[in-house]
Coordinates of C-alpha atoms in Angstrom, one line a residue:
X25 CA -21.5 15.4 8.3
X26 CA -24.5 17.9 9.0
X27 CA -27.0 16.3 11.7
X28 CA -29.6 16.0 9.0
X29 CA -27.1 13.8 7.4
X30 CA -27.0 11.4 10.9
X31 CA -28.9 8.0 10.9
X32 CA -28.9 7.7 7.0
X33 CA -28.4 3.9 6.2
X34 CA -25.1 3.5 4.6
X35 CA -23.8 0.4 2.4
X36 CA -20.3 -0.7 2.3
X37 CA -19.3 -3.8 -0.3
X38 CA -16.1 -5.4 0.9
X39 CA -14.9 -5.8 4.4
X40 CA -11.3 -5.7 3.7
X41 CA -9.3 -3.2 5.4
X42 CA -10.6 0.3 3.5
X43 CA -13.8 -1.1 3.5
X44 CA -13.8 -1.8 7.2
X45 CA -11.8 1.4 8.4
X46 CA -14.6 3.5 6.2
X47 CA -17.5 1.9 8.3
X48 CA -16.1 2.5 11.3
X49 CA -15.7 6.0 10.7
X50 CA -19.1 6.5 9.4
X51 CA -20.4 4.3 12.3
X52 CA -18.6 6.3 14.8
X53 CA -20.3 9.8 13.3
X54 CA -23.9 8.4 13.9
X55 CA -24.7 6.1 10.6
X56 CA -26.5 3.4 10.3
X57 CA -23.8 1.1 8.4
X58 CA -24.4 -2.0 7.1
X59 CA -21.0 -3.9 5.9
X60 CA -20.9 -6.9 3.1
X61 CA -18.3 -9.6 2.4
X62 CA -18.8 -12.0 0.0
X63 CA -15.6 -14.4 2.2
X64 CA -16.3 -15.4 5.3
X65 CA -15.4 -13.9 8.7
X66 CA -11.9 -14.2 8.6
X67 CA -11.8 -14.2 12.6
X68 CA -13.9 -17.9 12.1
X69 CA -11.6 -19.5 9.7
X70 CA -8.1 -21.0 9.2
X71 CA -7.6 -18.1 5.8
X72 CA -5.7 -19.8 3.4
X73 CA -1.6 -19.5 3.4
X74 CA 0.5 -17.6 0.7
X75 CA -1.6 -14.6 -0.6
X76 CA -1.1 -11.8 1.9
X77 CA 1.9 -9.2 1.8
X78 CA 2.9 -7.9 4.8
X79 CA 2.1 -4.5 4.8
X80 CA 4.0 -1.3 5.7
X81 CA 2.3 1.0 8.2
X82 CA 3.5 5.1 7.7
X83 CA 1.9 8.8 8.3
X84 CA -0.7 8.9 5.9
X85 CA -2.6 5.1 7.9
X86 CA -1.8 6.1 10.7
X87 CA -3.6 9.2 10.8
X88 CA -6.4 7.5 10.2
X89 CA -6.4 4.9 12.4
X90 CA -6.3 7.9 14.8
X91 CA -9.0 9.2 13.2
X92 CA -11.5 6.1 13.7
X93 CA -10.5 5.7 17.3
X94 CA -8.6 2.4 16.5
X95 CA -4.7 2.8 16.5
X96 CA -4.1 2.2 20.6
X97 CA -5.6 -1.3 19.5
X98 CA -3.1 -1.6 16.5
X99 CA -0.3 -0.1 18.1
X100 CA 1.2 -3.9 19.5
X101 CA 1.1 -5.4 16.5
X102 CA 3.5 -3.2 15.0
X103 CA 6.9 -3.7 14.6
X104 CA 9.4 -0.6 13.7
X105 CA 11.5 -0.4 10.8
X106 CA 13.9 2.5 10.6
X107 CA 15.2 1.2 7.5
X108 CA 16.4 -1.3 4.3
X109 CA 18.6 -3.8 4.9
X110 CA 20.2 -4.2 1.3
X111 CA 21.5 -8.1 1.4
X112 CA 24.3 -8.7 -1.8
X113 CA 25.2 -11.9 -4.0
X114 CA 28.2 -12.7 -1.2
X115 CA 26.3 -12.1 1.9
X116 CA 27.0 -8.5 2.7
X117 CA 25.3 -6.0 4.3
X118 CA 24.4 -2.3 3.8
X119 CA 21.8 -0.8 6.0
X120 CA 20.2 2.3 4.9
X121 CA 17.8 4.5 6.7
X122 CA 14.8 5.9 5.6
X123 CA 15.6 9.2 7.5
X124 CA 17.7 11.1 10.2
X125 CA 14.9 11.2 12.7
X126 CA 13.7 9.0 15.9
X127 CA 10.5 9.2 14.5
X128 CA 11.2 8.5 10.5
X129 CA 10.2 4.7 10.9
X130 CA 7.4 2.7 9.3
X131 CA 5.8 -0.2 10.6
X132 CA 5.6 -4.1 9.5
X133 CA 2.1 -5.6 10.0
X134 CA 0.2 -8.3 9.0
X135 CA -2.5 -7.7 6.7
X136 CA -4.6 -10.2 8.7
X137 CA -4.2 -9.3 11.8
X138 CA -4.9 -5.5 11.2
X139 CA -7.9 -6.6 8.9
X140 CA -9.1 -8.4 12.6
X141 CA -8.6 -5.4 14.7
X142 CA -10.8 -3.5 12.3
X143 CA -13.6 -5.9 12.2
X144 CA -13.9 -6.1 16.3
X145 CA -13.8 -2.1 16.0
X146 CA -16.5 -1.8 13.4
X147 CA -18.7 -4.6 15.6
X148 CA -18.0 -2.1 18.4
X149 CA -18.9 0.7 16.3
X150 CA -22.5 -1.0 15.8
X151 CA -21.7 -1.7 12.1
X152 CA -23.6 -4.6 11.5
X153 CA -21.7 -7.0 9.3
X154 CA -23.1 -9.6 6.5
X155 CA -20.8 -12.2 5.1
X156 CA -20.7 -14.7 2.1
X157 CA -23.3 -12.1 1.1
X158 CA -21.1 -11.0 -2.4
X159 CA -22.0 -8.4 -4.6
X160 CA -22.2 -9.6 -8.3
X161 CA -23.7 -6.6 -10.1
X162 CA -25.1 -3.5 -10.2
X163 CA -28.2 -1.8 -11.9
X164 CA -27.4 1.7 -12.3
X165 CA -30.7 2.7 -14.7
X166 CA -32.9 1.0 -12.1
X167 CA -30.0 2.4 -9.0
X168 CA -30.2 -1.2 -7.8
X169 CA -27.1 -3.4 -6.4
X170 CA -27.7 -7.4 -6.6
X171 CA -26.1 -9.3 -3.4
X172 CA -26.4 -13.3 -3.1
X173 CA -26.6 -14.6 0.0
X174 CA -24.6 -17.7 1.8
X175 CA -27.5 -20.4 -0.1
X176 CA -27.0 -18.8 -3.5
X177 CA -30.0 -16.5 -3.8
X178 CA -30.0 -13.1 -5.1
X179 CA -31.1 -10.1 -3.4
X180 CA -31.2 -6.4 -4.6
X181 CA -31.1 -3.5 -2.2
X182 CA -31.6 0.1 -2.8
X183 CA -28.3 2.1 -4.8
X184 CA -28.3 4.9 -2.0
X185 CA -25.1 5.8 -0.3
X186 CA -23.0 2.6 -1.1
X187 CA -19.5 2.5 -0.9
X188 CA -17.7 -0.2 -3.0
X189 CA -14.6 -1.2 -1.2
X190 CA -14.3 -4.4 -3.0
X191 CA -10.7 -4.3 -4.3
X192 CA -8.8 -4.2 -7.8
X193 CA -11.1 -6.5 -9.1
X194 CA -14.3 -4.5 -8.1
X195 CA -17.8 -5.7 -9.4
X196 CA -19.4 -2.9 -8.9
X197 CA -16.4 -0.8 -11.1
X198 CA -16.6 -3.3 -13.9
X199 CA -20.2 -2.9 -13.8
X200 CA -20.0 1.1 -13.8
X201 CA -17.4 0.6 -17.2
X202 CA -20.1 -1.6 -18.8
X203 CA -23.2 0.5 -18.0
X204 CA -22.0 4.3 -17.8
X205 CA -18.9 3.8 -20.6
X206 CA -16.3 4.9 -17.9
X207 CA -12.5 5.1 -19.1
X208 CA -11.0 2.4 -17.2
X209 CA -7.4 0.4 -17.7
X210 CA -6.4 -2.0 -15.6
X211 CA -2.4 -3.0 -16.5
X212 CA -1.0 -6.0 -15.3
X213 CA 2.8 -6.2 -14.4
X214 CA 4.8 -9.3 -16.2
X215 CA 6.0 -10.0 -12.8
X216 CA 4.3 -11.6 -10.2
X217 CA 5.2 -12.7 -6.0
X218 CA 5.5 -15.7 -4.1
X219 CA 5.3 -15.3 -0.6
X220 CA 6.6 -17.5 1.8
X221 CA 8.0 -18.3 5.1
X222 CA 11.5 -17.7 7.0
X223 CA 10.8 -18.8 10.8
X224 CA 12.1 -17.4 14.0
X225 CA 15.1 -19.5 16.2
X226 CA 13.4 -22.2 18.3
X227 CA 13.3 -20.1 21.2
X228 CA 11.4 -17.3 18.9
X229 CA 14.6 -15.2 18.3
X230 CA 14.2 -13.7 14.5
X231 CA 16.9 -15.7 12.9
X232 CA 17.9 -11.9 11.2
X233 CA 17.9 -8.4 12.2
X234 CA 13.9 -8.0 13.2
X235 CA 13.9 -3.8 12.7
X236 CA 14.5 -3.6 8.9
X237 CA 12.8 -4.3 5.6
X238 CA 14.9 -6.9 4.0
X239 CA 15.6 -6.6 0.4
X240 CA 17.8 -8.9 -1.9
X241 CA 17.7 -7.1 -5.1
X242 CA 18.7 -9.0 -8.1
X243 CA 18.0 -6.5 -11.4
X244 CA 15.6 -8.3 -12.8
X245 CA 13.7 -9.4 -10.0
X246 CA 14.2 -9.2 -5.7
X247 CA 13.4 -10.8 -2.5
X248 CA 12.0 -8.8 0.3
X249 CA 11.3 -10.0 4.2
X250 CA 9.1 -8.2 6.4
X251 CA 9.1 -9.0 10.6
X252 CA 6.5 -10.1 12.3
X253 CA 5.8 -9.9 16.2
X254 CA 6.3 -13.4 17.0
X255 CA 10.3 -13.3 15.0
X256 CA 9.2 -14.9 11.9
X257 CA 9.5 -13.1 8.8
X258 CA 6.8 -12.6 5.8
X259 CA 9.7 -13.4 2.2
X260 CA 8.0 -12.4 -1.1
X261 CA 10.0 -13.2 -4.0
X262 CA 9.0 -10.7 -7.2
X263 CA 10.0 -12.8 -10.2
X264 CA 9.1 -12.4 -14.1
X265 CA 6.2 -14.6 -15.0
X266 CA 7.3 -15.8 -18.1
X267 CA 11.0 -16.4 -19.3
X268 CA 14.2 -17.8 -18.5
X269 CA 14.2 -17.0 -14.8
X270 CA 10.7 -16.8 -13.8
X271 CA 7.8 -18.8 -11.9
X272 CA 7.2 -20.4 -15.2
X273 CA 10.4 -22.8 -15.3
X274 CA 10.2 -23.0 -11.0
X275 CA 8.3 -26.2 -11.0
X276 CA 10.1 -28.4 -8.7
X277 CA 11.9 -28.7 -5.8
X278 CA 15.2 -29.1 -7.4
X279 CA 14.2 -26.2 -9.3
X280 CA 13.5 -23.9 -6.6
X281 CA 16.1 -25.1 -4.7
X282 CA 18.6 -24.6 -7.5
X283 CA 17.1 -20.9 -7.9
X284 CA 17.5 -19.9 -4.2
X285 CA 21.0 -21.5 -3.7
X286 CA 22.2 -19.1 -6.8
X287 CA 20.6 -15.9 -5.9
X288 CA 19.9 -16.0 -2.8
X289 CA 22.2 -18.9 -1.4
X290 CA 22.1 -16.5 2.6
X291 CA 18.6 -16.8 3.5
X292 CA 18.3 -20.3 1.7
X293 CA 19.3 -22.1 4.5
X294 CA 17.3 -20.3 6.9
X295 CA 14.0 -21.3 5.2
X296 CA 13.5 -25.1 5.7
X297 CA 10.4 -25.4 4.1
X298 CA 11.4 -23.6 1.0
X299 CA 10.4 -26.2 -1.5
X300 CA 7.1 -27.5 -0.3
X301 CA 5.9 -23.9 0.9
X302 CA 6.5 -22.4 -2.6
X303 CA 4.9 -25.2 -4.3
X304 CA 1.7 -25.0 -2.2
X305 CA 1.3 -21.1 -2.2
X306 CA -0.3 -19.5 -5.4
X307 CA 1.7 -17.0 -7.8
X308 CA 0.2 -13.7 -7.2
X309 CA -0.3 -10.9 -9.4
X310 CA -0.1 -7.3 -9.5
X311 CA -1.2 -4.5 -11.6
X312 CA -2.3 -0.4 -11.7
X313 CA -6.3 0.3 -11.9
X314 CA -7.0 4.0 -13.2
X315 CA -10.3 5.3 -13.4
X316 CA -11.7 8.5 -15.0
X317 CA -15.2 8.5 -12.6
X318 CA -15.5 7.4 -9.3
X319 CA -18.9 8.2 -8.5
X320 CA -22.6 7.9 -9.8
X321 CA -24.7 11.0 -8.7
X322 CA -25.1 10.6 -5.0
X323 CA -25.6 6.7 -5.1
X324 CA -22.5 5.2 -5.0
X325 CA -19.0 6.0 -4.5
X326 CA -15.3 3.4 -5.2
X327 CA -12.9 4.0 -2.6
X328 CA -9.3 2.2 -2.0
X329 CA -8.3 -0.2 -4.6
X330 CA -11.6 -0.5 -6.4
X331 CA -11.4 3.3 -7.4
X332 CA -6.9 3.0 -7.9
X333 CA -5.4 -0.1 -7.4
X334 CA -1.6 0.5 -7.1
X335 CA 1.7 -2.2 -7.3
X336 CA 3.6 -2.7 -3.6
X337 CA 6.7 -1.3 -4.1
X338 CA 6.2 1.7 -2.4
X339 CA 4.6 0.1 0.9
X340 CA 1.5 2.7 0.2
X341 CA -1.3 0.7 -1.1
X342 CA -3.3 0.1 2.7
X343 CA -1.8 4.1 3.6
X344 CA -3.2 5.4 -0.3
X345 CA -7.0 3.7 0.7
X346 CA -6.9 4.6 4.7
X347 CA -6.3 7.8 3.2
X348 CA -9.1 7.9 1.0
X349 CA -11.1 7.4 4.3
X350 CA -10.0 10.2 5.7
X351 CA -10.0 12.8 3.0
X352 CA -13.2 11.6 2.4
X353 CA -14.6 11.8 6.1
X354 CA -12.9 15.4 5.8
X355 CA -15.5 16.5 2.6
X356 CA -18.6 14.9 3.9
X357 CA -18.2 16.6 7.2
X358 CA -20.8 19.2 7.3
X359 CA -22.3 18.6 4.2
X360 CA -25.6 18.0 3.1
X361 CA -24.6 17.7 -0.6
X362 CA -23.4 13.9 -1.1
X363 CA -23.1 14.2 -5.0
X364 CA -20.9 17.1 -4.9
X365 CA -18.6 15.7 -2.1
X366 CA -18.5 12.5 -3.7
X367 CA -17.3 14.5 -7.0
X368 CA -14.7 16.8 -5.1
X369 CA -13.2 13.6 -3.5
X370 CA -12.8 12.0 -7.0
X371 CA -11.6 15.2 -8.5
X372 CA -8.7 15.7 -5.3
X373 CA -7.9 12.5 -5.0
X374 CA -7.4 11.1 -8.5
X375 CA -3.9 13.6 -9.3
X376 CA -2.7 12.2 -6.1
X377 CA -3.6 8.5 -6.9
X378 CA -2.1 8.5 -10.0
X379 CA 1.6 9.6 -8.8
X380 CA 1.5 7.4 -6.3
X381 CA 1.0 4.6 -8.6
X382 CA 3.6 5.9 -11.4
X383 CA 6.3 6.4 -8.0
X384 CA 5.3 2.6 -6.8
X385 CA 6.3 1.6 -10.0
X386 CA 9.5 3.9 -10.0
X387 CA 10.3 2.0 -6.5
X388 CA 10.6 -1.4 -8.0
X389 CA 13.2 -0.1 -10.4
X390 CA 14.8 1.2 -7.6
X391 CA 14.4 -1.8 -5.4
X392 CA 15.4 -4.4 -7.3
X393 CA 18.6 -2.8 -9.3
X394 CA 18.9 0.2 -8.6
X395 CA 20.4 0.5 -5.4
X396 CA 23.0 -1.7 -6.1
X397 CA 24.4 1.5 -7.9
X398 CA 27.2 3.1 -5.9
X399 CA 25.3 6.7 -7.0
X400 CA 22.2 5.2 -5.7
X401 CA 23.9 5.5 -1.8
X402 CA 25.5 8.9 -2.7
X403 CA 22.4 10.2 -3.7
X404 CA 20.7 9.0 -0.5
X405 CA 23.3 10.2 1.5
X406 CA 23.3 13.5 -0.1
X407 CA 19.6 13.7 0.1
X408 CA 19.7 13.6 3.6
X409 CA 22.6 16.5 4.1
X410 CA 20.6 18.6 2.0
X411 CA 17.7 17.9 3.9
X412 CA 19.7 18.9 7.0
X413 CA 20.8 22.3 5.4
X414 CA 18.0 23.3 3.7
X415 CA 14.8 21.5 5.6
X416 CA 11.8 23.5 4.4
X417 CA 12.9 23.2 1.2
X418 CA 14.3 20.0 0.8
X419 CA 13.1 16.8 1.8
X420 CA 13.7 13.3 0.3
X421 CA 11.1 12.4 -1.6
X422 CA 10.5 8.8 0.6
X423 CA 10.5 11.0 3.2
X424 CA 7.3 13.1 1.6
X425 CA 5.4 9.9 1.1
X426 CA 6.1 8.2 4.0
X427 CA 6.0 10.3 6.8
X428 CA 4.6 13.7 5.6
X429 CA 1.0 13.1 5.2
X430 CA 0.7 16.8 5.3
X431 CA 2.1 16.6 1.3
X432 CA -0.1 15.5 -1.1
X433 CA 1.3 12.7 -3.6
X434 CA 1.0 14.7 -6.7
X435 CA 3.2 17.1 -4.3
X436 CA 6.0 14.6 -3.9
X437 CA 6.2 13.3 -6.9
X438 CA 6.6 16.6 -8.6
X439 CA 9.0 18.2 -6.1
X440 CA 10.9 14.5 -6.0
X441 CA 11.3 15.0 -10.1
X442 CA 13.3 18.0 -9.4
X443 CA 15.5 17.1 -6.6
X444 CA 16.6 14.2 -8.6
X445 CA 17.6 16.4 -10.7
X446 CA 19.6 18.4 -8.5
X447 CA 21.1 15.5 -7.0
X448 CA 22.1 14.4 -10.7
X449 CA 23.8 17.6 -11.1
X450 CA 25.9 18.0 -8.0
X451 CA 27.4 14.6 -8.5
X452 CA 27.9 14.4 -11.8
X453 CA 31.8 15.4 -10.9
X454 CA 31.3 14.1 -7.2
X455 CA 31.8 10.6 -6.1
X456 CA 31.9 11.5 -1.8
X457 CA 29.2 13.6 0.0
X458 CA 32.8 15.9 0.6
X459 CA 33.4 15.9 -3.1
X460 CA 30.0 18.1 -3.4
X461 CA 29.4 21.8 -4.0
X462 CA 27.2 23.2 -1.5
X463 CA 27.1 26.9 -2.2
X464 CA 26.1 25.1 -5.9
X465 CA 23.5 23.1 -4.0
X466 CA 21.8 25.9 -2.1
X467 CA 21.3 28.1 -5.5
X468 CA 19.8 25.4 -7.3
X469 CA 17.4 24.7 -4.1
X470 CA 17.0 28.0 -3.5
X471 CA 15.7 28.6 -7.2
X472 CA 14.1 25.4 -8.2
X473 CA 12.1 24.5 -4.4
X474 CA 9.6 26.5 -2.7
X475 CA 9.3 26.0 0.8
X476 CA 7.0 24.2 2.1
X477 CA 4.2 24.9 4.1

């Protein structure tokens, strides 16, 4: 931002992790921020178990925890994952990278203790931060946002330069969709998660392998297990609702236990509190926001999930909003005109949001059936072969999401269209990587892909 732009007092709603990340970086440029929460300070209180994913760490986050000074502080709480471990009905095994390079990894780490980090930072940063202060409307003919404090009273402040970071079920978005008439869907999945617990040995030894994403895939639903530092894992179970197999008939513990012992009879055994954990930790649910407007004149701005809430199949939801902080940072910097930034970010950002949430949806398809599809491994095997003989044209399109933040989504998503496509034609006669028609492969990538920049 301009100097004449320093010093300007700056709302953010929702101290969650875009919301925090956003004030740091603003803080760090010379702002006076001022950061609400309507929970308390999660680095005060025991937070309640069962409702946090473990997230997964890749290029587009951590450029921007680079960007806000913050990622040598993050950097031990994460733990590498160079690929899926893919566990089947008997117990087997398949391990599949995410891509033929050292530094093609993403990174487990807990929501919480990230969300910490980020609050001592933005402390550090001189943000000064206001919790069980919750935002529960907005004015936008008076530009007014109403805040009640901790003893129940309501307080307006001024609608100038607030940023709601308040999440996919954002006040302040609902109240734009009620006041201004803004096109807004917000679709629920019929599936929901569970998350629960598998502990580490005695000794703190993970009780299986610690540097992969765990996934038991089941067709109509899946199990996934992320590490954490101290050898435990983070299980999530993504189960139907409603219906014959679903969270609807798993009421008890014989139930549950029944459940586990047929689908997922391996890591049954190594969760001993199975029964009790899944009946004390709520059913979560998931679903896709899409907005048409993001902004209000120069007033007020949704970033993260409050402007594009996204499913977690594709481990981008915290990467998708740390983004936003960046690109953002990136338009305002220099400017003097915050209504025309705020539109161009909208305007770049919403073709980009919008794949990423049709290819999280994709990767749940893929996740939990898909890939038990012998053509599922050819195809990734291939992928990465063709990447190796044609690498500026060619890149798988995980690999374009996850570790090429210099490709837009909208990018990925198009360029990943085609090469399924390709890879759907050169093994359509082809059942082994030795089976496949090269010289074939290189026209088709030669005519259909660009190279990229």
């Amino acid at each position: 931002m301009n100097d004449g732009g320093r010093n300007e007092p700056i709302t953010v709603v929702g101290a969650g992790l875009a919301g925090t990340l956003l004030a740091i970086i603003l803080a760090r440029r010379g702002h006076r921020v001022r950061l609400y929460e309507r929970q308390d300070d999660m680095r005060r209180v025991l937070l309640d178990a069962g409702r946090s994913i473990n997230l997964a760490l890749a290029a587009r986050g951590i450029r921007a925890l680079e960007l806000a000074g913050v990622m040598r502080q993050v950097e031990p709480e994460l733990v590498p994952l160079p690929g899926r471990m893919l566990h089947d009905l008997s117990g087997g095994l398949t391990f599949v990278p995410y891509g033929q390079r050292p530094e093609e990894v993403i990174y487990s780490v807990s929501r919480p203790g990230l969300n910490r980090i980020l609050l001592d930072a933005a402390e550090q940063a001189g943000v000064e931060l206001l919790f069980r202060h919750a935002a529960v409307g907005a004015d936008f003919t008076r530009k007014q946002v109403e805040f009640q404090d901790p003893s129940g009273r309501a307080h307006d402040i001024a609608m100038e330069h607030v940023f709601a970071t308040d999440g996919a079920g954002s006040i302040l978005r609902r109240t734009m969709v009620e006041q201004l008439g803004i096109a807004c869907t917000e679709d629920l999945l019929k599936h929901g998660y569970k998350e629960l617990t598998l502990p580490p040995f005695p000794d703190g030894r993970p009780r299986i392998d610690k540097h992969a994403l765990h996934i038991w895939p089941r067709g109509g639903f899946m199990l996934i297990a992320l590490p954490n530092i101290d050898g435990s894992f983070t299980v999530t179970l993504f189960l139907p609702l409603t219906g014959p197999e679903s969270f609807e008939t798993l009421t008890s513990p014989v139930s549950i236990e029944t459940f586990f012992a047929t689908h997922f009879p391996d890591v049954r055994q190594l969760m001993p509190n199975l029964a009790a954990e899944f009946l004390q930790h709520p059913t979560g649910i998931m679903g896709t926001v899409r907005c048409q407007q993001w902004s209000f004149e120069d007033r007020l701005l949704l970033i993260g999930d409050a402007a594009h809430a996204i499913t977690p199949f594709h481990g981008q939801g915290m990467n998708c909003c740390f983004e936003d902080c960046s690109e953002l940072d990136a338009l305002l910097t220099g400017s003097d005109n915050w209504a025309r930034s705020f539109r161009e970010f909208e305007t770049a950002r919403l073709p980009n949001t919008n794949a990423i949430a049709d290819m999280a949806i994709e990767n749940y398809l893929e996740m939990r059936d898909t890939v038990r599809d012998p053509k599922f491994h050819l195809h990734k095997a291939l992928s990465l072969e063709l990447e190796r003989r044609h690498p500026t044209r060619f890149v798988p399109r995980y690999s374009m999401v996850m570790f090429r933040d210099d490709i837009p989504y909208s990018v990925a998503f198009e360029r990943g269209r085609i090469q399924s496509e390709i890879l759907f034609a050169l093994t359509q006669t082809a059942d082994t990587l030795a089976a496949v028609d090269y010289d074939a492969a290189a026209r088709l990538i030669e005519a259909r892909l660009q190279p990229l920049g």
